[in-house]
PDB file of C-alpha atoms in Angstrom:
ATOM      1  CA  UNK O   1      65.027 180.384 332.002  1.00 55.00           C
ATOM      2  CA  UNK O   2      66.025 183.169 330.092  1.00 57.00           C
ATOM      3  CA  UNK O   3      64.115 186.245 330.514  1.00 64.00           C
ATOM      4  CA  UNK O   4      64.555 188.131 327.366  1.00 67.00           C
ATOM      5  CA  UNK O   5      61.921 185.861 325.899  1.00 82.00           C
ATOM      6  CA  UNK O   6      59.254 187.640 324.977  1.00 90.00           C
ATOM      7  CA  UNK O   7      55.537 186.995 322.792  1.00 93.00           C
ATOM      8  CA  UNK O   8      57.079 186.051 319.734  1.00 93.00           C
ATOM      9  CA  UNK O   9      58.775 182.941 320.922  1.00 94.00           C
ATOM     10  CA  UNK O  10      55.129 182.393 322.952  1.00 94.00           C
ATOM     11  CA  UNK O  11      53.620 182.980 319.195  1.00 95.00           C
ATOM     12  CA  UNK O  12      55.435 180.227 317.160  1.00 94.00           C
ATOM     13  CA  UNK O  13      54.603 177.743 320.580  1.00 94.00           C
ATOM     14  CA  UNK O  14      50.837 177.933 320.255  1.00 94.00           C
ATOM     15  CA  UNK O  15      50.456 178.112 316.474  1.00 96.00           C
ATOM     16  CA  UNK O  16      52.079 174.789 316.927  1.00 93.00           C
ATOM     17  CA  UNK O  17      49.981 173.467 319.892  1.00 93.00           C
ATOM     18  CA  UNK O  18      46.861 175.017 318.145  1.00 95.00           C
ATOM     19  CA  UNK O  19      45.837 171.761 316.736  1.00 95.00           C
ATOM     20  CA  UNK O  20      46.805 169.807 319.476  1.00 93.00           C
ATOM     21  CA  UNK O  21      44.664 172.350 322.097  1.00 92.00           C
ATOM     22  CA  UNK O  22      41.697 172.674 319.644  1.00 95.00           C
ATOM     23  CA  UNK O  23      41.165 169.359 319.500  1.00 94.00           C
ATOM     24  CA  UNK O  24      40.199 169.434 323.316  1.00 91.00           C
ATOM     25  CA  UNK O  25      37.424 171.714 322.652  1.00 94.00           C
ATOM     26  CA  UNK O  26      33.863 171.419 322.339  1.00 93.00           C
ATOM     27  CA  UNK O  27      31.829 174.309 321.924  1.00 93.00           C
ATOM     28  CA  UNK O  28      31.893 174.642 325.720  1.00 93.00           C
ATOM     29  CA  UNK O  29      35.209 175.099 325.669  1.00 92.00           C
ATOM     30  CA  UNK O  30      37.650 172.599 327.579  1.00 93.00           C
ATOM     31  CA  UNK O  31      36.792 170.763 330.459  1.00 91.00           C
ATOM     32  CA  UNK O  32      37.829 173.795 332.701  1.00 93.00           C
ATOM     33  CA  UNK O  33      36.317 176.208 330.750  1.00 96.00           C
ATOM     34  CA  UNK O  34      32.982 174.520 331.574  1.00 94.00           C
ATOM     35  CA  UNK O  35      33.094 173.939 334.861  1.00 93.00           C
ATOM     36  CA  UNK O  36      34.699 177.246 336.430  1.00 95.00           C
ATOM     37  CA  UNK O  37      35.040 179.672 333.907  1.00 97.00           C
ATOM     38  CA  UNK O  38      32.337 179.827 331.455  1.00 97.00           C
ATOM     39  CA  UNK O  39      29.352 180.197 334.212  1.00 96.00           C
ATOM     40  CA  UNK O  40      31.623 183.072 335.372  1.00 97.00           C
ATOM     41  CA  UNK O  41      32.523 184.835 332.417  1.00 98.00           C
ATOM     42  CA  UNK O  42      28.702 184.788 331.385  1.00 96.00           C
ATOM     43  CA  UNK O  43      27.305 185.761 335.000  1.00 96.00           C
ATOM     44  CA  UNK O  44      29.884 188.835 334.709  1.00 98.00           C
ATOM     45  CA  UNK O  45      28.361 189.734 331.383  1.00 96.00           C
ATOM     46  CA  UNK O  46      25.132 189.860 331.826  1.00 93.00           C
ATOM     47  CA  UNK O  47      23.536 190.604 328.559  1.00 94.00           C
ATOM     48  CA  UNK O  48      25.407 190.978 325.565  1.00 97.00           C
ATOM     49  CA  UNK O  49      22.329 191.134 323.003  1.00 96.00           C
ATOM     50  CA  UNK O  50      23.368 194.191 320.695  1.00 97.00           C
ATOM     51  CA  UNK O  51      26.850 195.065 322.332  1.00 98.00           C
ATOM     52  CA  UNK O  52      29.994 195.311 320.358  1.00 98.00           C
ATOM     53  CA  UNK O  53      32.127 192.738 321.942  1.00 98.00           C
ATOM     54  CA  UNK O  54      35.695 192.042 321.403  1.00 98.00           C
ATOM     55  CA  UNK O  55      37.158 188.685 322.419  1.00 98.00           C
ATOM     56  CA  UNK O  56      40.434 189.665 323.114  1.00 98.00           C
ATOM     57  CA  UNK O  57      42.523 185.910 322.822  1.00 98.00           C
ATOM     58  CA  UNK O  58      39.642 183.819 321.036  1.00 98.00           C
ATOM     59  CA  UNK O  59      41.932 180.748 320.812  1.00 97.00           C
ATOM     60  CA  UNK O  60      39.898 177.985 318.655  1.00 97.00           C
ATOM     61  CA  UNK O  61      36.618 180.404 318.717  1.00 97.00           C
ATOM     62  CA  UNK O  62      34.022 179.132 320.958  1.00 97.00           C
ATOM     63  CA  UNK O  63      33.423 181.821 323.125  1.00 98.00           C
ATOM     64  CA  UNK O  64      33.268 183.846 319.992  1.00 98.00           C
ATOM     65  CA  UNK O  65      30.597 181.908 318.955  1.00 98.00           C
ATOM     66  CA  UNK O  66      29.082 181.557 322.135  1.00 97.00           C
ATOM     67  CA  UNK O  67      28.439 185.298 322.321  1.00 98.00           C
ATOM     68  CA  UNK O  68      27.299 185.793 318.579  1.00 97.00           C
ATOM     69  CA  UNK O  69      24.747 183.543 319.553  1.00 97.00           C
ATOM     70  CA  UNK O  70      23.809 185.674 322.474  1.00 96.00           C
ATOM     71  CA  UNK O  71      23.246 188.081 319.400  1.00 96.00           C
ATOM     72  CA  UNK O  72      26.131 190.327 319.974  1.00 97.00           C
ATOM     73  CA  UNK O  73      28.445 191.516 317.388  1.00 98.00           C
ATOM     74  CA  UNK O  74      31.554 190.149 317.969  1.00 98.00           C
ATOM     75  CA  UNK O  75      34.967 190.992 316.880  1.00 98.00           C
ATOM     76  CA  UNK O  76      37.540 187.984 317.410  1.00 98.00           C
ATOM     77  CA  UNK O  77      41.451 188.442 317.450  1.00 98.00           C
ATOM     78  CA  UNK O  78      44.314 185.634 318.468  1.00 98.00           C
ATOM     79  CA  UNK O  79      48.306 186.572 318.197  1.00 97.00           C
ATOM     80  CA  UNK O  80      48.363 182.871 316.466  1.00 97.00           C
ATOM     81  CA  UNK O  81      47.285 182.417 312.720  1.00 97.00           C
ATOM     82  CA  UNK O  82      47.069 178.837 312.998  1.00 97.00           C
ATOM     83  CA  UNK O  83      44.212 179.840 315.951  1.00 98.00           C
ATOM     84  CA  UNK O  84      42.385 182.110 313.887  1.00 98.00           C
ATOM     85  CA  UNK O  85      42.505 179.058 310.352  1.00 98.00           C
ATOM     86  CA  UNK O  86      40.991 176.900 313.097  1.00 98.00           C
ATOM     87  CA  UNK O  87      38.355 179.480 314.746  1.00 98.00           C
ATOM     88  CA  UNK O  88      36.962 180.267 310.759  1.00 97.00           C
ATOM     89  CA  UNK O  89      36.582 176.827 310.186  1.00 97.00           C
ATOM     90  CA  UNK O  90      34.475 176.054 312.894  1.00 97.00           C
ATOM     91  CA  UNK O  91      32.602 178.968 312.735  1.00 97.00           C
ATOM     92  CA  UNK O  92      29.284 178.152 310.731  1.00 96.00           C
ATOM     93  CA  UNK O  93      28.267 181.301 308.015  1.00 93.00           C
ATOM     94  CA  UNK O  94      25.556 181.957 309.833  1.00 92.00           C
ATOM     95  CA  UNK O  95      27.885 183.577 312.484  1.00 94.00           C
ATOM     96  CA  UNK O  96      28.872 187.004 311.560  1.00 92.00           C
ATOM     97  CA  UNK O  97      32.278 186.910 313.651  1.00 97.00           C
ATOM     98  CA  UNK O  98      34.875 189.301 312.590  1.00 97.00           C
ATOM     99  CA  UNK O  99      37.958 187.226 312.999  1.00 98.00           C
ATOM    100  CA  UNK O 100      41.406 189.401 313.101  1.00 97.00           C
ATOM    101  CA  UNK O 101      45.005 187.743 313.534  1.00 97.00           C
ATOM    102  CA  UNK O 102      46.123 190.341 316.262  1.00 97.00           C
ATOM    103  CA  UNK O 103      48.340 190.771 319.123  1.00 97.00           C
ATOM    104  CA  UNK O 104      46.965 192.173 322.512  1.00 98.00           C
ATOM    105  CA  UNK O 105      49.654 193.956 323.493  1.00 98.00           C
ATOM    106  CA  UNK O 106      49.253 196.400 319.809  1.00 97.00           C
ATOM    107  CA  UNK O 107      45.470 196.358 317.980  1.00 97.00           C
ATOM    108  CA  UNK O 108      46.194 199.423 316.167  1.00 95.00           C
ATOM    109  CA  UNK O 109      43.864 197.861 313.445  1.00 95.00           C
ATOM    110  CA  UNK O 110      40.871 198.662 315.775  1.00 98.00           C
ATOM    111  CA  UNK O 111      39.752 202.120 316.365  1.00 97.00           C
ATOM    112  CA  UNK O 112      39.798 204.201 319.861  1.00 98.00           C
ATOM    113  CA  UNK O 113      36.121 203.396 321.782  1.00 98.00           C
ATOM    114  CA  UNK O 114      34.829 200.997 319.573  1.00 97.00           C
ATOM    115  CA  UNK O 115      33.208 198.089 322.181  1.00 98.00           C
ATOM    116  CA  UNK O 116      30.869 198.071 324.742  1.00 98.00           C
ATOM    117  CA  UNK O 117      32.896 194.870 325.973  1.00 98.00           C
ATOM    118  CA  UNK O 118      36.172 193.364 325.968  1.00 98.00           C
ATOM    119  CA  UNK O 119      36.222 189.662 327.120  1.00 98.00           C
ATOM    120  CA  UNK O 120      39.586 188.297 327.507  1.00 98.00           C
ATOM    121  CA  UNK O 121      39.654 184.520 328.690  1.00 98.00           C
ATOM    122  CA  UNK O 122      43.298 182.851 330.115  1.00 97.00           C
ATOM    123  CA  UNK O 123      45.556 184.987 327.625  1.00 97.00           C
ATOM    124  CA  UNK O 124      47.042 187.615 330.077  1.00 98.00           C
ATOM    125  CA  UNK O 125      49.245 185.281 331.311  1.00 96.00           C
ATOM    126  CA  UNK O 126      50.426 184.345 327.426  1.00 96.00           C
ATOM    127  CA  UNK O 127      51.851 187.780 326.820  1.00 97.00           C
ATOM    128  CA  UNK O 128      55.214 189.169 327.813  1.00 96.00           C
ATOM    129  CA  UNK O 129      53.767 193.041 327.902  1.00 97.00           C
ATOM    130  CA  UNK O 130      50.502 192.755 330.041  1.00 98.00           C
ATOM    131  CA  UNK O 131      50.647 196.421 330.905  1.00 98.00           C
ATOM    132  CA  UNK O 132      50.672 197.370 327.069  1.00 98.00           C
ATOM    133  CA  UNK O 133      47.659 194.739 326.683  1.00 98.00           C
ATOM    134  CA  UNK O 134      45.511 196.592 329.581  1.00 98.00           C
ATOM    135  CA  UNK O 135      46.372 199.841 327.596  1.00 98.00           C
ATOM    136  CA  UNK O 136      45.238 198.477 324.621  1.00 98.00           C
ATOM    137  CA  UNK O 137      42.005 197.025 325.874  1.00 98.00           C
ATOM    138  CA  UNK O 138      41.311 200.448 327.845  1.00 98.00           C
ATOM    139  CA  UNK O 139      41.715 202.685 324.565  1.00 98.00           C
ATOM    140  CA  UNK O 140      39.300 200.073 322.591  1.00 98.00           C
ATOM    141  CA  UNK O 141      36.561 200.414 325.528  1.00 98.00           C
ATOM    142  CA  UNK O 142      33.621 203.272 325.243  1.00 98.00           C
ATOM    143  CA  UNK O 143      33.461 205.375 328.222  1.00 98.00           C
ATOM    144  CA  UNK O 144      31.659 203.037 331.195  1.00 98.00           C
ATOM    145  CA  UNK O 145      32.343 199.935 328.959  1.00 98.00           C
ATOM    146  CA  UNK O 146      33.330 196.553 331.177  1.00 98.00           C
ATOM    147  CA  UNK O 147      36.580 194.550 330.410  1.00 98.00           C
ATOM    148  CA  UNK O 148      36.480 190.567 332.058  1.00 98.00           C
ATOM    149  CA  UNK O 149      39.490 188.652 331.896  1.00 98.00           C
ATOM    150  CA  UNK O 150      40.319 185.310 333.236  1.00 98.00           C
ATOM    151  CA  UNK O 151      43.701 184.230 333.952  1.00 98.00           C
ATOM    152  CA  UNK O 152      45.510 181.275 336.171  1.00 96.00           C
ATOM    153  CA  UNK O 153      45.409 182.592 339.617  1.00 97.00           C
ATOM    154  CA  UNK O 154      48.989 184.101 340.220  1.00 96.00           C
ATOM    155  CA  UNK O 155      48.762 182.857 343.850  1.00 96.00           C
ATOM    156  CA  UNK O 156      48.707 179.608 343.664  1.00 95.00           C
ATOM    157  CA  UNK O 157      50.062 178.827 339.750  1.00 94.00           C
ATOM    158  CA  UNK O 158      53.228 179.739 339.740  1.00 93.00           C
ATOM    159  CA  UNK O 159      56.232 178.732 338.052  1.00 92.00           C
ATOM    160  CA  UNK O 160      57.286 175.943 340.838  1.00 89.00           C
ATOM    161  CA  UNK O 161      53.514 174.451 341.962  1.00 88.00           C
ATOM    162  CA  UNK O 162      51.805 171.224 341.578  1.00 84.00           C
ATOM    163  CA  UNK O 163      50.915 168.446 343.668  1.00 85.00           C
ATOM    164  CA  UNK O 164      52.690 167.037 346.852  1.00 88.00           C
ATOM    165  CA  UNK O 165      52.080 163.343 346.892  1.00 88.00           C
ATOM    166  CA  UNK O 166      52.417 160.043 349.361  1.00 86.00           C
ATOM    167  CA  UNK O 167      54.864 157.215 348.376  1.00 86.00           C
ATOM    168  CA  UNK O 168      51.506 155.565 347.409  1.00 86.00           C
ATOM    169  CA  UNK O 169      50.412 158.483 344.922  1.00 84.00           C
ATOM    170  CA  UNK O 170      47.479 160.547 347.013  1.00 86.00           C
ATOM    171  CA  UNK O 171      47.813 164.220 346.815  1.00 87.00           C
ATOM    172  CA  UNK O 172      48.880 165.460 350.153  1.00 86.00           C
ATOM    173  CA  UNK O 173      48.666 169.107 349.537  1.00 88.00           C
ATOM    174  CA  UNK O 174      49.581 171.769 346.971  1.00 87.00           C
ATOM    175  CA  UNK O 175      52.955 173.270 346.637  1.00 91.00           C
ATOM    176  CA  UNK O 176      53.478 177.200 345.567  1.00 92.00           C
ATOM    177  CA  UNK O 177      57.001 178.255 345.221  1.00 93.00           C
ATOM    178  CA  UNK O 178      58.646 181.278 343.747  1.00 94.00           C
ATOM    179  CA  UNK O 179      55.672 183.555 343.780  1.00 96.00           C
ATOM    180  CA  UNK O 180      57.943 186.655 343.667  1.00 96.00           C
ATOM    181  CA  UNK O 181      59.570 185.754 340.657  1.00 95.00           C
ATOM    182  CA  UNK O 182      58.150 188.282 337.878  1.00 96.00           C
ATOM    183  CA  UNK O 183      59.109 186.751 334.485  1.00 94.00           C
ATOM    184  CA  UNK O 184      58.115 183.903 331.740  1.00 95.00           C
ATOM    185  CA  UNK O 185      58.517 180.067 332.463  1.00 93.00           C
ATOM    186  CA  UNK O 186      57.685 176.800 330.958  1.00 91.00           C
ATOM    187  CA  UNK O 187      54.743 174.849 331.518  1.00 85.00           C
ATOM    188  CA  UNK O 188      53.893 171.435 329.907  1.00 81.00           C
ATOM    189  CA  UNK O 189      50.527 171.495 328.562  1.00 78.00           C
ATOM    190  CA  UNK O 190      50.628 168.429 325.810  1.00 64.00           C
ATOM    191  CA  UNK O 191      52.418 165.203 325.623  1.00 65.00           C
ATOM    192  CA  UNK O 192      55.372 167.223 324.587  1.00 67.00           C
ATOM    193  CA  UNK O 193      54.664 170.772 324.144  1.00 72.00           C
ATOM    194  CA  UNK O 194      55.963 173.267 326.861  1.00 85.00           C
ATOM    195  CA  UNK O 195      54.073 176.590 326.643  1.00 90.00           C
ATOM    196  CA  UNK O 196      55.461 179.705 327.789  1.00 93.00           C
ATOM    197  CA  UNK O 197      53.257 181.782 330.695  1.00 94.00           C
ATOM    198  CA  UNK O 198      54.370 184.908 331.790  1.00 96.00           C
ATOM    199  CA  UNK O 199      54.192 185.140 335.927  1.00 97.00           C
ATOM    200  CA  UNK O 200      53.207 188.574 337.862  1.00 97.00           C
ATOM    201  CA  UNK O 201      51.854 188.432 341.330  1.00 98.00           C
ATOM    202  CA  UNK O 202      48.478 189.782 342.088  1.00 97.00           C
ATOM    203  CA  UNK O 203      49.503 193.004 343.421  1.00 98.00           C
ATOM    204  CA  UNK O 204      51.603 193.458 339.831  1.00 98.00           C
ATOM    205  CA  UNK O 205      48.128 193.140 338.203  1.00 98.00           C
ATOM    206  CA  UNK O 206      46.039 195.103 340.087  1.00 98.00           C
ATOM    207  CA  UNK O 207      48.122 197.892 340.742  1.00 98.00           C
ATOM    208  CA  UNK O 208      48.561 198.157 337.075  1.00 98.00           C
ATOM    209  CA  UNK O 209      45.020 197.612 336.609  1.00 98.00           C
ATOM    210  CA  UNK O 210      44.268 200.827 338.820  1.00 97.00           C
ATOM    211  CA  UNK O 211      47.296 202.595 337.203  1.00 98.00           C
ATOM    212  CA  UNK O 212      45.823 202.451 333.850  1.00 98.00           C
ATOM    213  CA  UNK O 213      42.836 203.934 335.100  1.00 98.00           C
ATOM    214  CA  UNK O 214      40.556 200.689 335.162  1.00 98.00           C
ATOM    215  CA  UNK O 215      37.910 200.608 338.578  1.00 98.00           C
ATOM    216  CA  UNK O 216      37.941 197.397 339.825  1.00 97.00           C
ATOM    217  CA  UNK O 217      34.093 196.015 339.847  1.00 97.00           C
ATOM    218  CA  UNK O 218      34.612 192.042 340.774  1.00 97.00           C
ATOM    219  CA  UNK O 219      36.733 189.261 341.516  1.00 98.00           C
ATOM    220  CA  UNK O 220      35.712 186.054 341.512  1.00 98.00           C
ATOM    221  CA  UNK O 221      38.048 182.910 342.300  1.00 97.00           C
ATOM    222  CA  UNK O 222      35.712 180.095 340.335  1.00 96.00           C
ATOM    223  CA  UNK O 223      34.638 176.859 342.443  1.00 94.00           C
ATOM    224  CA  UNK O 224      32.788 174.345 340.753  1.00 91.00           C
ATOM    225  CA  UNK O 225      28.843 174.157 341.134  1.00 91.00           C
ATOM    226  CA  UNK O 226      27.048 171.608 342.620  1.00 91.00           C
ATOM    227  CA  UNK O 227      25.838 171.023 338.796  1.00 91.00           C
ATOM    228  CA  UNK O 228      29.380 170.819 337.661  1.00 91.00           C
ATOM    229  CA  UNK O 229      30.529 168.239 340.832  1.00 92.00           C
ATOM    230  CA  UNK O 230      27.548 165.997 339.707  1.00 92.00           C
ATOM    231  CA  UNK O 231      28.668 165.859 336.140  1.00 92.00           C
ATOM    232  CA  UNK O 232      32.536 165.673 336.921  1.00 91.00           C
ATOM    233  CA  UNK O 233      33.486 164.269 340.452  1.00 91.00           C
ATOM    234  CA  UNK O 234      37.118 164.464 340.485  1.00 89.00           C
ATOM    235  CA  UNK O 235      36.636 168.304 340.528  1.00 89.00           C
ATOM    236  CA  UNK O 236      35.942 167.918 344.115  1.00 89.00           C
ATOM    237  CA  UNK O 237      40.055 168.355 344.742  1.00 87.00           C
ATOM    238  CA  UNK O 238      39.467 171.956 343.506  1.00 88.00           C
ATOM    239  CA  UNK O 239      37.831 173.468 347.048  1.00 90.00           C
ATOM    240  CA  UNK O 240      41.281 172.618 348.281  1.00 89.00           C
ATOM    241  CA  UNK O 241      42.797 175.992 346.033  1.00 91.00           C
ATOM    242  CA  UNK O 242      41.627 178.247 343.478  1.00 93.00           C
ATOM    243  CA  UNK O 243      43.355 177.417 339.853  1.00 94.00           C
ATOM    244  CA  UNK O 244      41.520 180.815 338.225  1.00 97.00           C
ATOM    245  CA  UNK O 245      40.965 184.364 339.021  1.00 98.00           C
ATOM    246  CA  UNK O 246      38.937 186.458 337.377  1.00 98.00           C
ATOM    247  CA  UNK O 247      38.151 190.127 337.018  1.00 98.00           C
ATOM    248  CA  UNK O 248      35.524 192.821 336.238  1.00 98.00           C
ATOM    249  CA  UNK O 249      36.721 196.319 335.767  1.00 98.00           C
ATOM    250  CA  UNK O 250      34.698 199.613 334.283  1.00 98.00           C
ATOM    251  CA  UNK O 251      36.367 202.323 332.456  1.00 98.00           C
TER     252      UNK O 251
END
């Protein structure tokens, strides 16, 4: 695939999906958002009650909401317009949710220092310039403020994985391939749509993590609970590999 794509192509791809993807989500999210990311995400937080809180990728808006709820004051941006139509419209008045069309890679509509926290869930991987994006989220953050962001883990999603199965269907095991390769590929996410994701390996992200002059609080590879397995069974294949990886970093 070529390289030289970049965001914008990524951009006019999910403000087509947007419908498509929103229509998966409850206000917990999608199915993985509930079971592995969401208890993780919030058990990173802690409290939010009174922070300024930026939600860096909000997608169709319920984590947005989510935290407003918590009684933060959240400011919401998405790189897709059609995202942000869809995030407004779900978002009852009583929500006070400041909801910005932006891209993560430039928020020069937002001021130096102006949140406590920057949440950032499975967008990393949607933008062409993640170093610019870390840049970005460290110049928004107040001095000791926390940025969390989720992504697919780099390790074992990459852009030649999936399932190895018997002649009779049963997954066997789960193949990675082309880890190395540093660059955007296609992934088919609905019945037609192929999203782009932008690949870097894990050393890529933390070195530029530590580069930009993040320290590196947490990582967490999500499993499901023993809640979750109760409530969704097939989610037992997921001990096998880790699909998410997620981060906590102080400025």
């Amino acid at each position: 695939m070529n390289r030289n794509i970049g965001t914008e192509e990524a951009i006019k791809r999910w403000d087509s999906f947007a419908d498509t993807y929103s229509a998966n989500h409850t206000e917990q999210g999608d199915l993985h958002k509930e079971v592995f990311l969401n208890p993780t995400l919030l058990t990173l937080m802690e409290t939010v009650r009174n922070k300024k809180v930026l939600d860096a990728g909000c997608g169709e808006g319920y984590l947005s909401r989510m935290l407003a709820r918590s009684e933060a004051t959240v400011t919401a941006v998405d790189y897709s317009s059609r995202m942000i139509e869809i995030a407004k419209g779900r978002t009852p008045n009583d929500l006070l949710i400041d909801y910005r069309q932006g891209n993560c890679e430039d928020l020069n509509s937002l001021e130096d220092k102006s949140f406590d926290l920057i949440v950032s869930n499975m967008v990393i991987q949607d933008l062409a310039d993640y170093e610019k994006a870390f840049q970005e989220m460290y110049r928004l953050l107040v001095d000791g403020g926390c940025f969390i962001f989720s992504i697919l883990h780099p390790c074992f999603v990459t852009p030649e994985s999936g399932w190895e199965k018997t002649k009779g269907g049963k997954k066997s095991h789960w193949n990675v391939d082309k880890y190395f390769y540093e660059g955007v590929y296609e992934q088919r996410l609905g019945d037609k749509e192929k999203m782009l994701f932008f690949h870097r390996t894990l050393t890529s992200y933390i070195n530029t993590l530590i580069k930009t002059g993040f320290i590196l609080e947490s990582i967490i590879e999500p499993k499901p609970s023993k809640e979750m397995l109760e409530k969704y069974p097939s989610f037992e294949e997921d001990f096998r590999c880790a699909d998410f990886i997620v981060f906590k970093l102080k400025k």
